[in-house]
Coordinates of N, CA and C in Angstrom, one line a residue:
X52 N 28.2 3.0 6.1 CA 29.3 2.7 5.1 C 29.3 3.8 4.0
X53 N 30.5 4.3 3.8 CA 30.7 5.2 2.6 C 31.5 4.5 1.5
X54 N 30.9 4.4 0.3 CA 31.6 4.0 -0.8 C 31.9 5.0 -2.0
X55 N 33.1 5.3 -2.2 CA 33.5 6.3 -3.2 C 34.9 6.1 -3.8
X56 N 35.1 6.2 -5.0 CA 36.7 6.0 -5.4 C 37.5 7.3 -5.3
X57 N 36.9 8.3 -4.9 CA 37.7 9.4 -4.7 C 38.1 9.6 -3.2
X58 N 39.4 9.3 -2.8 CA 39.8 9.2 -1.3 C 39.2 10.5 -0.6
X59 N 39.5 11.8 -1.1 CA 39.3 12.9 -0.4 C 37.7 13.3 -0.2
X60 N 36.8 12.8 -1.2 CA 35.5 13.0 -1.1 C 35.0 11.9 0.1
X61 N 35.4 10.7 -0.1 CA 35.1 9.7 0.6 C 35.4 10.0 2.2
X62 N 36.6 10.5 2.4 CA 36.9 10.8 3.7 C 36.1 12.0 4.2
X63 N 35.8 13.0 3.2 CA 35.0 14.2 3.7 C 33.6 13.9 4.1
X64 N 32.8 13.0 3.3 CA 31.6 12.4 3.6 C 31.7 11.7 5.0
X65 N 32.6 10.9 5.2 CA 32.9 10.0 6.4 C 33.0 10.9 7.5
X66 N 33.9 11.9 7.4 CA 34.1 12.8 8.5 C 32.8 13.6 8.9
X67 N 31.9 14.1 7.9 CA 30.7 14.7 8.1 C 29.8 14.0 8.9
X68 N 29.8 12.5 8.4 CA 28.8 11.8 9.2 C 29.2 11.4 10.6
X69 N 30.5 11.1 10.8 CA 30.9 11.0 12.2 C 30.7 12.1 13.1
X70 N 31.1 13.4 12.5 CA 30.9 14.6 13.4 C 29.5 14.6 13.8
X71 N 28.6 14.3 13.0 CA 27.0 14.5 13.3 C 26.6 13.3 14.0
X72 N 27.5 12.4 14.8 CA 27.2 11.4 15.6 C 26.8 10.1 14.9
X73 N 27.0 9.9 13.7 CA 26.7 8.7 13.1 C 27.9 7.8 13.0
X74 N 27.7 6.5 13.2 CA 28.7 5.6 13.1 C 29.2 5.0 11.9
X75 N 30.4 5.5 11.3 CA 30.8 5.0 10.0 C 31.5 3.5 10.2
X76 N 30.9 2.5 9.8 CA 31.4 1.2 10.2 C 32.6 0.8 9.1
X77 N 32.5 1.5 8.1 CA 33.4 1.0 6.9 C 33.3 2.0 6.0
X78 N 34.5 1.9 5.0 CA 34.5 2.7 3.6 C 35.1 1.7 2.7
X79 N 34.9 2.0 1.5 CA 35.4 1.3 0.4 C 35.7 2.1 -0.8
X80 N 36.6 1.9 -1.7 CA 37.0 2.7 -2.7 C 36.7 1.9 -4.1
X81 N 36.1 0.8 -4.1 CA 35.9 0.2 -5.4 C 34.6 -0.8 -5.2
X82 N 34.1 -1.5 -6.4 CA 32.9 -2.1 -6.1 C 33.0 -3.3 -5.5
X83 N 34.0 -4.2 -5.9 CA 34.2 -5.4 -5.2 C 34.4 -5.4 -3.7
X84 N 35.3 -4.2 -3.3 CA 35.5 -4.0 -2.0 C 34.3 -3.6 -1.2
X85 N 33.5 -3.0 -1.8 CA 32.3 -2.5 -1.2 C 31.4 -3.7 -0.9
X86 N 31.3 -4.7 -1.8 CA 30.4 -5.9 -1.6 C 30.9 -6.7 -0.3
X87 N 32.3 -6.8 -0.3 CA 32.9 -7.6 0.6 C 32.7 -6.8 1.9
X88 N 32.9 -5.8 2.0 CA 32.8 -5.0 3.5 C 31.5 -4.9 4.0
X89 N 30.6 -4.8 2.9 CA 29.0 -4.7 3.5 C 28.6 -6.0 4.1
X90 N 29.1 -7.1 3.4 CA 28.9 -8.4 4.0 C 29.6 -8.7 5.4
X91 N 30.8 -8.2 5.6 CA 31.5 -8.4 6.8 C 30.8 -7.4 7.9
X92 N 30.4 -6.2 7.6 CA 30.1 -5.3 8.8 C 28.6 -4.9 8.8
X93 N 27.8 -5.5 8.0 CA 26.4 -5.3 7.8 C 25.9 -3.9 8.3
X94 N 26.2 -2.8 7.4 CA 25.8 -1.4 7.7 C 24.4 -1.4 7.5
X95 N 23.8 -0.4 8.3 CA 22.4 0.0 8.3 C 22.2 0.8 6.9
X96 N 23.0 1.6 6.6 CA 22.9 2.6 5.5 C 24.1 2.5 4.7
X97 N 24.0 2.5 3.3 CA 25.4 2.6 2.4 C 25.2 3.7 1.6
X98 N 26.0 4.5 1.8 CA 26.1 5.9 0.9 C 27.2 5.6 -0.3
X99 N 26.5 5.5 -1.3 CA 27.2 4.7 -2.5 C 27.2 5.7 -3.7
X100 N 28.5 5.8 -4.2 CA 28.6 6.4 -5.6 C 28.3 5.4 -6.6
X101 N 27.9 5.9 -7.9 CA 27.7 5.0 -8.9 C 28.7 4.6 -9.9
X102 N 29.8 5.6 -10.0 CA 30.9 5.5 -10.7 C 32.1 4.9 -10.1
X103 N 32.2 3.6 -10.1 CA 33.3 2.9 -9.4 C 33.9 2.0 -10.2
X104 N 35.3 1.8 -9.8 CA 36.1 0.8 -10.5 C 35.7 -0.5 -10.0
X105 N 36.0 -1.6 -11.0 CA 35.5 -3.1 -10.7 C 34.1 -3.1 -11.1
X106 N 33.2 -3.4 -10.0 CA 31.8 -3.4 -10.3 C 31.1 -2.0 -10.3
X107 N 30.3 -1.6 -11.2 CA 29.6 -0.4 -11.1 C 28.7 -0.3 -10.0
X108 N 28.5 0.9 -9.6 CA 27.5 1.2 -8.4 C 26.3 0.4 -8.4
X109 N 25.6 0.5 -9.6 CA 24.2 -0.1 -9.6 C 24.2 -1.6 -9.3
X110 N 25.5 -2.3 -9.8 CA 25.6 -3.8 -9.3 C 26.0 -3.8 -8.0
X111 N 26.7 -3.0 -7.5 CA 27.1 -3.0 -6.1 C 25.7 -3.0 -5.3
X112 N 24.9 -2.2 -5.5 CA 23.7 -1.9 -4.9 C 23.0 -3.3 -4.9
X113 N 22.8 -3.9 -6.1 CA 21.9 -5.0 -6.3 C 22.5 -6.2 -5.4
X114 N 23.8 -6.3 -5.4 CA 24.5 -7.3 -4.7 C 24.3 -7.3 -3.2
X115 N 24.5 -6.0 -2.7 CA 24.6 -5.6 -1.3 C 23.0 -6.0 -0.8
X116 N 22.0 -5.5 -1.5 CA 20.7 -5.7 -1.0 C 20.2 -7.0 -1.2
X117 N 20.9 -7.8 -2.0 CA 20.4 -9.3 -2.3 C 21.1 -10.1 -1.2
X118 N 22.2 -9.6 -0.6 CA 22.7 -10.3 0.5 C 22.4 -10.1 1.8
X119 N 21.6 -8.8 2.0 CA 21.0 -8.4 3.2 C 20.0 -7.4 2.8
X120 N 18.7 -7.9 2.6 CA 17.6 -7.0 2.2 C 17.4 -5.9 3.2
X121 N 17.8 -5.9 4.5 CA 17.6 -4.9 5.4 C 18.6 -3.7 5.3
X122 N 19.5 -3.7 4.4 CA 20.3 -2.5 4.2 C 19.7 -1.8 3.2
X123 N 19.7 -0.3 3.6 CA 19.3 0.8 2.8 C 20.3 1.4 1.9
X124 N 20.2 1.6 0.7 CA 21.3 2.3 0.0 C 20.8 3.7 -0.3
X125 N 21.6 4.7 -0.2 CA 21.5 6.0 -0.5 C 22.5 6.4 -1.6
X126 N 22.2 6.5 -2.8 CA 23.0 6.9 -3.9 C 23.5 8.4 -3.6
X127 N 24.9 8.5 -3.9 CA 25.4 9.9 -3.9 C 26.3 10.1 -5.0
X128 N 25.8 10.7 -6.1 CA 26.5 10.7 -7.4 C 26.5 12.0 -7.9
X129 N 27.5 12.2 -8.9 CA 27.7 13.3 -9.5 C 26.6 13.4 -10.7
X130 N 26.0 12.3 -11.0 CA 25.1 12.4 -12.1 C 23.7 12.4 -11.7
X131 N 23.0 13.4 -12.4 CA 21.5 13.5 -12.1 C 20.8 13.0 -13.5
X132 N 21.4 12.1 -14.3 CA 20.8 11.7 -15.5 C 19.6 10.7 -15.1
X133 N 18.5 10.8 -15.8 CA 17.3 10.1 -15.5 C 17.8 8.5 -15.5
X134 N 18.5 8.1 -16.6 CA 18.6 6.7 -16.8 C 19.5 6.2 -15.6
X135 N 20.5 7.1 -15.0 CA 21.2 6.6 -13.9 C 20.4 6.5 -12.5
X136 N 19.5 7.3 -12.5 CA 18.6 7.5 -11.2 C 17.7 6.2 -11.2
X137 N 17.0 5.9 -12.4 CA 16.2 4.8 -12.7 C 16.9 3.4 -12.5
X138 N 18.1 3.2 -13.2 CA 18.9 2.1 -12.9 C 19.3 1.7 -11.3
X139 N 19.5 2.9 -10.5 CA 19.9 2.7 -9.2 C 18.7 2.3 -8.3
X140 N 17.5 2.8 -8.7 CA 16.2 2.6 -8.0 C 15.8 1.1 -8.3
X141 N 16.0 0.7 -9.6 CA 15.7 -0.6 -10.1 C 16.6 -1.7 -9.2
X142 N 17.7 -1.4 -8.9 CA 18.8 -2.3 -8.3 C 18.7 -2.1 -6.9
X143 N 17.7 -1.6 -6.3 CA 17.4 -1.5 -4.8 C 17.7 -0.3 -4.0
X144 N 18.2 0.7 -4.6 CA 18.5 1.9 -4.0 C 17.2 2.4 -3.4
X145 N 17.5 3.1 -2.0 CA 16.2 3.6 -1.3 C 16.1 5.2 -1.8
X146 N 17.2 5.9 -2.1 CA 17.2 7.1 -2.4 C 18.3 7.6 -3.3
X147 N 18.4 8.9 -3.8 CA 19.3 9.2 -4.6 C 19.6 10.8 -4.5
X148 N 20.8 11.2 -4.2 CA 21.1 12.7 -4.1 C 22.2 12.7 -5.0
X149 N 22.3 14.0 -5.6 CA 23.4 14.4 -6.4 C 24.6 15.1 -5.6
X150 N 25.8 15.1 -5.9 CA 26.7 15.5 -5.1 C 26.9 17.0 -4.8
X151 N 25.9 17.7 -5.5 CA 25.8 19.2 -5.3 C 25.0 19.4 -3.9
X152 N 24.4 18.4 -3.4 CA 23.7 18.5 -2.0 C 24.6 19.1 -1.0
X153 N 24.0 20.0 -0.1 CA 24.9 20.4 0.9 C 25.0 19.4 2.2
X154 N 25.9 19.7 3.0 CA 26.2 18.9 4.1 C 25.0 18.6 5.0
X155 N 24.1 19.6 5.3 CA 22.9 19.4 6.0 C 21.9 18.5 5.3
X156 N 21.9 18.7 4.0 CA 20.9 17.9 3.2 C 21.3 16.4 3.3
X157 N 22.7 16.3 3.1 CA 23.2 14.8 3.0 C 22.9 14.1 4.6
X158 N 23.1 14.8 5.7 CA 22.8 14.2 6.9 C 21.5 14.0 7.1
X159 N 20.6 14.8 6.6 CA 19.2 14.6 6.7 C 18.7 13.4 6.0
X160 N 19.3 13.1 4.8 CA 19.0 12.3 3.8 C 19.4 10.9 4.4
X161 N 20.7 10.9 5.0 CA 21.0 9.5 5.6 C 20.2 9.1 6.9
X162 N 19.7 10.2 7.6 CA 18.9 9.8 8.9 C 17.6 9.4 8.2
X163 N 17.1 10.0 7.3 CA 15.7 9.5 6.7 C 15.7 8.3 6.1
X164 N 17.0 7.9 5.5 CA 17.1 6.6 4.8 C 17.2 5.7 5.8
X165 N 17.8 5.8 7.0 CA 17.9 4.9 8.1 C 16.7 4.4 8.5
X166 N 15.6 5.3 8.6 CA 14.4 4.8 9.1 C 13.3 4.5 8.1
X167 N 13.8 4.3 6.7 CA 13.1 3.9 5.7 C 12.4 4.7 4.8
X168 N 12.6 6.1 4.8 CA 12.2 7.1 3.8 C 12.8 6.9 2.7
X169 N 12.1 7.1 1.6 CA 12.8 7.2 0.2 C 13.1 8.7 0.0
X170 N 14.5 9.0 -0.2 CA 15.0 10.5 -0.2 C 15.6 10.8 -1.6
X171 N 15.1 11.7 -2.3 CA 15.6 12.0 -3.5 C 15.9 13.6 -3.7
X172 N 16.9 13.8 -4.4 CA 17.2 15.1 -4.9 C 15.9 15.8 -5.4
X173 N 15.5 17.0 -5.1 CA 14.3 17.6 -5.7 C 14.2 17.5 -7.1
X174 N 12.9 17.0 -7.6 CA 12.7 16.8 -8.9 C 13.0 15.3 -9.4
X175 N 13.6 14.6 -8.7 CA 13.8 13.2 -9.1 C 12.8 12.2 -8.5
X176 N 12.2 12.6 -7.4 CA 11.0 11.8 -6.9 C 9.9 11.6 -7.9
X177 N 9.6 12.6 -8.5 CA 8.5 12.6 -9.5 C 8.9 11.7 -10.7
X178 N 10.2 11.8 -11.0 CA 10.7 11.0 -12.1 C 10.6 9.4 -11.9
X179 N 10.9 9.0 -10.6 CA 10.9 7.6 -10.2 C 9.4 7.1 -10.2
X180 N 8.5 8.0 -9.5 CA 7.1 7.7 -9.5 C 6.5 7.6 -10.8
X181 N 7.0 8.5 -11.8 CA 6.4 8.2 -13.2 C 6.9 7.1 -13.8
X182 N 8.0 6.6 -13.5 CA 8.4 5.4 -14.2 C 7.6 4.2 -13.7
X183 N 7.4 4.2 -12.3 CA 6.6 3.0 -11.7 C 5.4 3.1 -12.3
X184 N 4.7 4.2 -12.5 CA 3.4 4.3 -13.1 C 3.5 3.7 -14.7
X185 N 4.3 3.8 -15.3 CA 4.6 3.4 -16.5 C 4.7 1.8 -16.5
X186 N 5.4 1.3 -15.7 CA 5.6 0.0 -15.6 C 4.5 -0.8 -15.0
X187 N 3.6 -0.1 -14.2 CA 2.2 -0.7 -13.8 C 1.3 -0.7 -14.8
X188 N 1.4 0.2 -15.8 CA 0.5 0.1 -17.0 C 0.8 -1.1 -18.1
X189 N 2.0 -1.6 -17.9 CA 2.2 -2.7 -18.7 C 1.3 -3.9 -18.4
X190 N 1.2 -4.8 -19.4 CA 0.6 -6.0 -19.1 C 1.0 -6.9 -18.0
X191 N 0.0 -7.3 -17.1 CA 0.4 -8.0 -15.8 C 0.8 -9.4 -16.3
X192 N 1.8 -10.1 -15.4 CA 2.2 -11.3 -15.7 C 1.1 -12.3 -15.6
X193 N 1.0 -13.3 -16.4 CA -0.2 -14.1 -16.5 C -0.5 -15.1 -15.2
X194 N 0.5 -15.2 -14.3 CA 0.3 -16.0 -13.2 C 0.7 -15.1 -12.1
X195 N -0.3 -14.2 -11.8 CA 0.0 -13.2 -10.7 C -0.4 -13.9 -9.4
X196 N 0.4 -13.9 -8.3 CA 0.0 -14.5 -7.0 C -1.2 -13.8 -6.3
X197 N -1.9 -14.4 -5.5 CA -3.0 -13.9 -4.7 C -2.4 -12.7 -3.9
X198 N -3.3 -11.6 -3.7 CA -2.8 -10.4 -3.0 C -3.0 -10.8 -1.5
X199 N -2.1 -10.6 -0.7 CA -2.1 -10.7 0.7 C -3.1 -9.8 1.3
X200 N -3.9 -10.3 2.4 CA -4.8 -9.3 3.1 C -4.2 -8.4 3.9
X201 N -4.4 -7.1 3.7 CA -3.8 -6.0 4.5 C -5.0 -5.4 5.3
X202 N -4.7 -5.0 6.6 CA -5.7 -4.4 7.4 C -6.2 -2.8 6.8
X203 N -7.4 -2.4 7.1 CA -7.5 -1.2 6.6 C -6.5 0.1 7.0
X204 N -5.9 -0.1 8.0 CA -4.8 1.0 8.4 C -3.6 0.8 7.5
X205 N -3.2 -0.5 7.4 CA -2.0 -0.9 6.5 C -2.2 -0.4 5.2
X206 N -3.5 -0.5 4.6 CA -3.9 -0.1 3.3 C -3.9 1.5 3.3
X207 N -4.3 2.0 4.3 CA -4.4 3.6 4.5 C -2.9 4.2 4.5
X208 N -2.0 3.6 5.1 CA -0.6 3.8 5.1 C 0.0 3.6 3.7
X209 N -0.2 2.6 3.3 CA 0.2 2.1 1.8 C -0.2 3.2 0.8
X210 N -1.2 3.8 0.8 CA -1.9 4.6 -0.1 C -1.1 5.9 0.1
X211 N -0.7 6.3 1.2 CA 0.0 7.6 1.4 C 1.5 7.5 1.0
X212 N 1.9 6.3 1.3 CA 3.4 5.8 0.9 C 3.5 6.0 -0.7
X213 N 2.4 5.6 -1.3 CA 2.3 5.6 -2.9 C 2.3 7.1 -3.3
X214 N 1.8 8.0 -2.5 CA 1.7 9.3 -3.0 C 3.0 10.0 -2.6
X215 N 4.0 9.4 -2.1 CA 5.3 10.0 -2.0 C 5.6 10.8 -0.4
X216 N 4.5 10.5 0.3 CA 4.8 11.2 1.7 C 5.9 10.5 2.5
X217 N 6.5 11.2 3.3 CA 7.6 10.7 4.2 C 6.9 9.9 5.4
X218 N 7.5 9.2 6.1 CA 6.9 8.6 7.4 C 6.2 9.7 8.4
X219 N 7.1 10.7 8.4 CA 6.7 11.9 9.4 C 5.4 12.4 9.0
X220 N 5.4 12.8 7.6 CA 4.1 13.2 7.0 C 2.9 12.5 7.1
X221 N 3.1 11.2 7.1 CA 2.0 10.1 7.2 C 1.6 10.2 8.8
X222 N 2.6 10.2 9.5 CA 2.3 10.1 11.0 C 1.1 11.4 11.3
X223 N 1.8 12.5 10.8 CA 0.9 13.7 10.9 C -0.6 13.5 10.3
X224 N -0.6 13.1 9.2 CA -1.8 13.0 8.4 C -2.8 12.2 9.2
X225 N -2.2 11.0 9.8 CA -3.2 10.0 10.4 C -3.2 10.2 11.9
X226 N -2.5 11.1 12.4 CA -2.4 11.4 13.8 C -1.9 10.0 14.6
X227 N -0.7 9.6 14.1 CA -0.1 8.4 14.6 C 1.3 8.8 15.0
X228 N 1.9 8.0 15.8 CA 3.5 8.3 16.1 C 4.2 7.9 14.8
X229 N 5.5 8.2 14.7 CA 6.3 7.9 13.6 C 6.7 6.5 13.7
X230 N 6.9 5.8 14.9 CA 7.1 4.5 15.2 C 6.1 3.5 14.6
X231 N 4.8 3.9 14.9 CA 3.5 3.2 14.5 C 3.4 3.1 13.0
X232 N 3.9 4.2 12.3 CA 3.9 4.1 10.8 C 4.9 3.4 10.3
X233 N 6.0 3.2 11.0 CA 7.2 2.3 10.6 C 6.7 1.0 10.8
X234 N 6.0 0.7 11.9 CA 5.6 -0.7 12.1 C 4.6 -1.2 11.0
X235 N 3.6 -0.3 10.6 CA 2.7 -0.6 9.7 C 3.4 -0.9 8.3
X236 N 4.3 -0.2 8.1 CA 5.2 -0.5 6.7 C 5.9 -1.7 6.9
X237 N 6.5 -2.0 7.9 CA 7.2 -3.2 8.0 C 6.4 -4.4 8.1
X238 N 5.2 -4.4 8.7 CA 4.3 -5.3 8.5 C 3.7 -5.7 7.1
X239 N 3.5 -4.6 6.5 CA 3.2 -4.6 5.0 C 4.1 -5.3 4.2
X240 N 5.5 -4.7 4.4 CA 6.5 -5.5 3.5 C 6.5 -7.0 3.7
X241 N 6.4 -7.3 5.1 CA 6.5 -8.8 5.4 C 5.3 -9.5 4.7
X242 N 4.1 -9.0 4.7 CA 3.0 -9.6 4.2 C 3.2 -9.7 2.6
X243 N 3.8 -8.8 2.0 CA 3.8 -8.8 0.5 C 5.1 -9.2 0.0
X244 N 5.9 -9.6 0.9 CA 7.2 -10.3 0.6 C 8.1 -9.2 -0.2
X245 N 8.1 -8.0 0.2 CA 8.9 -7.0 -0.6 C 10.0 -6.6 0.3
X246 N 11.1 -5.9 -0.2 CA 12.4 -5.8 0.7 C 12.6 -4.4 1.0
X247 N 11.9 -3.3 0.4 CA 12.1 -2.0 0.6 C 10.8 -1.0 0.4
X248 N 11.1 0.2 0.7 CA 9.9 1.1 0.4 C 9.8 1.4 -1.1
X249 N 11.0 1.4 -2.0 CA 10.7 1.5 -3.2 C 9.8 0.5 -3.7
X250 N 10.2 -0.8 -3.6 CA 9.4 -1.9 -4.1 C 7.8 -1.6 -3.6
X251 N 7.6 -1.2 -2.4 CA 6.4 -1.0 -1.9 C 5.6 0.0 -2.6
X252 N 6.3 1.1 -3.0 CA 5.5 2.1 -3.9 C 5.4 1.6 -5.2
X253 N 6.2 0.7 -5.7 CA 5.9 0.1 -7.0 C 4.5 -0.6 -6.9
X254 N 4.4 -1.3 -5.8 CA 3.4 -2.4 -5.5 C 2.0 -1.5 -5.5
X255 N 2.2 -0.5 -4.6 CA 0.9 0.5 -4.3 C 0.4 1.0 -5.6
X256 N 1.5 1.5 -6.5 CA 1.0 2.2 -7.8 C 0.3 1.1 -8.7
X257 N 0.9 -0.2 -8.7 CA 0.3 -1.1 -9.5 C -1.2 -1.5 -9.1
X258 N -1.4 -1.3 -7.7 CA -2.7 -1.6 -7.2 C -3.7 -0.5 -7.4
X259 N -3.1 0.7 -7.9 CA -3.9 1.9 -8.2 C -4.2 2.6 -6.9
X260 N -3.4 2.5 -5.8 CA -3.6 3.1 -4.6 C -3.4 4.6 -4.6
X261 N -2.4 5.0 -5.5 CA -2.0 6.4 -5.5 C -2.9 7.3 -6.2
X262 N -4.0 6.6 -6.9 CA -5.1 7.3 -7.5 C -6.3 7.6 -6.7
X263 N -6.3 7.0 -5.4 CA -7.4 7.1 -4.6 C -7.5 8.4 -3.9
X264 N -8.5 8.9 -3.4 CA -8.7 10.1 -2.7 C -8.5 10.0 -1.2

């Protein structure tokens, strides 16, 4: 699903995705329409602009993910401002590209987002990880729930996720198939009652797994 308030840009992105063999199930030009159509068609990936009439993009992301946690949101925005990036991620976005990205970069990002990778314009991934580390350094809530028991392999995969590796890189590092890595991540998400890879990275950093060798 493609959401952008500029018809020519929206049509161009939709056309590029369709020509690459992806199924564009819906488009929308404003925030409220985007929420309605996402509810109706249940897209796997939403390519979302932040600057929308009606509901802003970050709120669209929040509502879409809340109504269906399996939906993955890839923000495609003209803004590379750090505040916009962090707001989008905190709202549930899986990735963030600026609109200067080329066609091939966009197609790769959509495909990677669909399989659960966190995809960011170069330079922005470090910003997001840095913010999660800052939040993890804040005092913990006084009534933290018990930590679910993860297997050794799930913990190993989680540690590499926290370091920012893609699923393909993790598979190569651990000599596993891409599908096996995905299964480990999905099992871990279920055990931790988290919704997406972004939340998983934050959890792993809070547990200090990104600092382990």
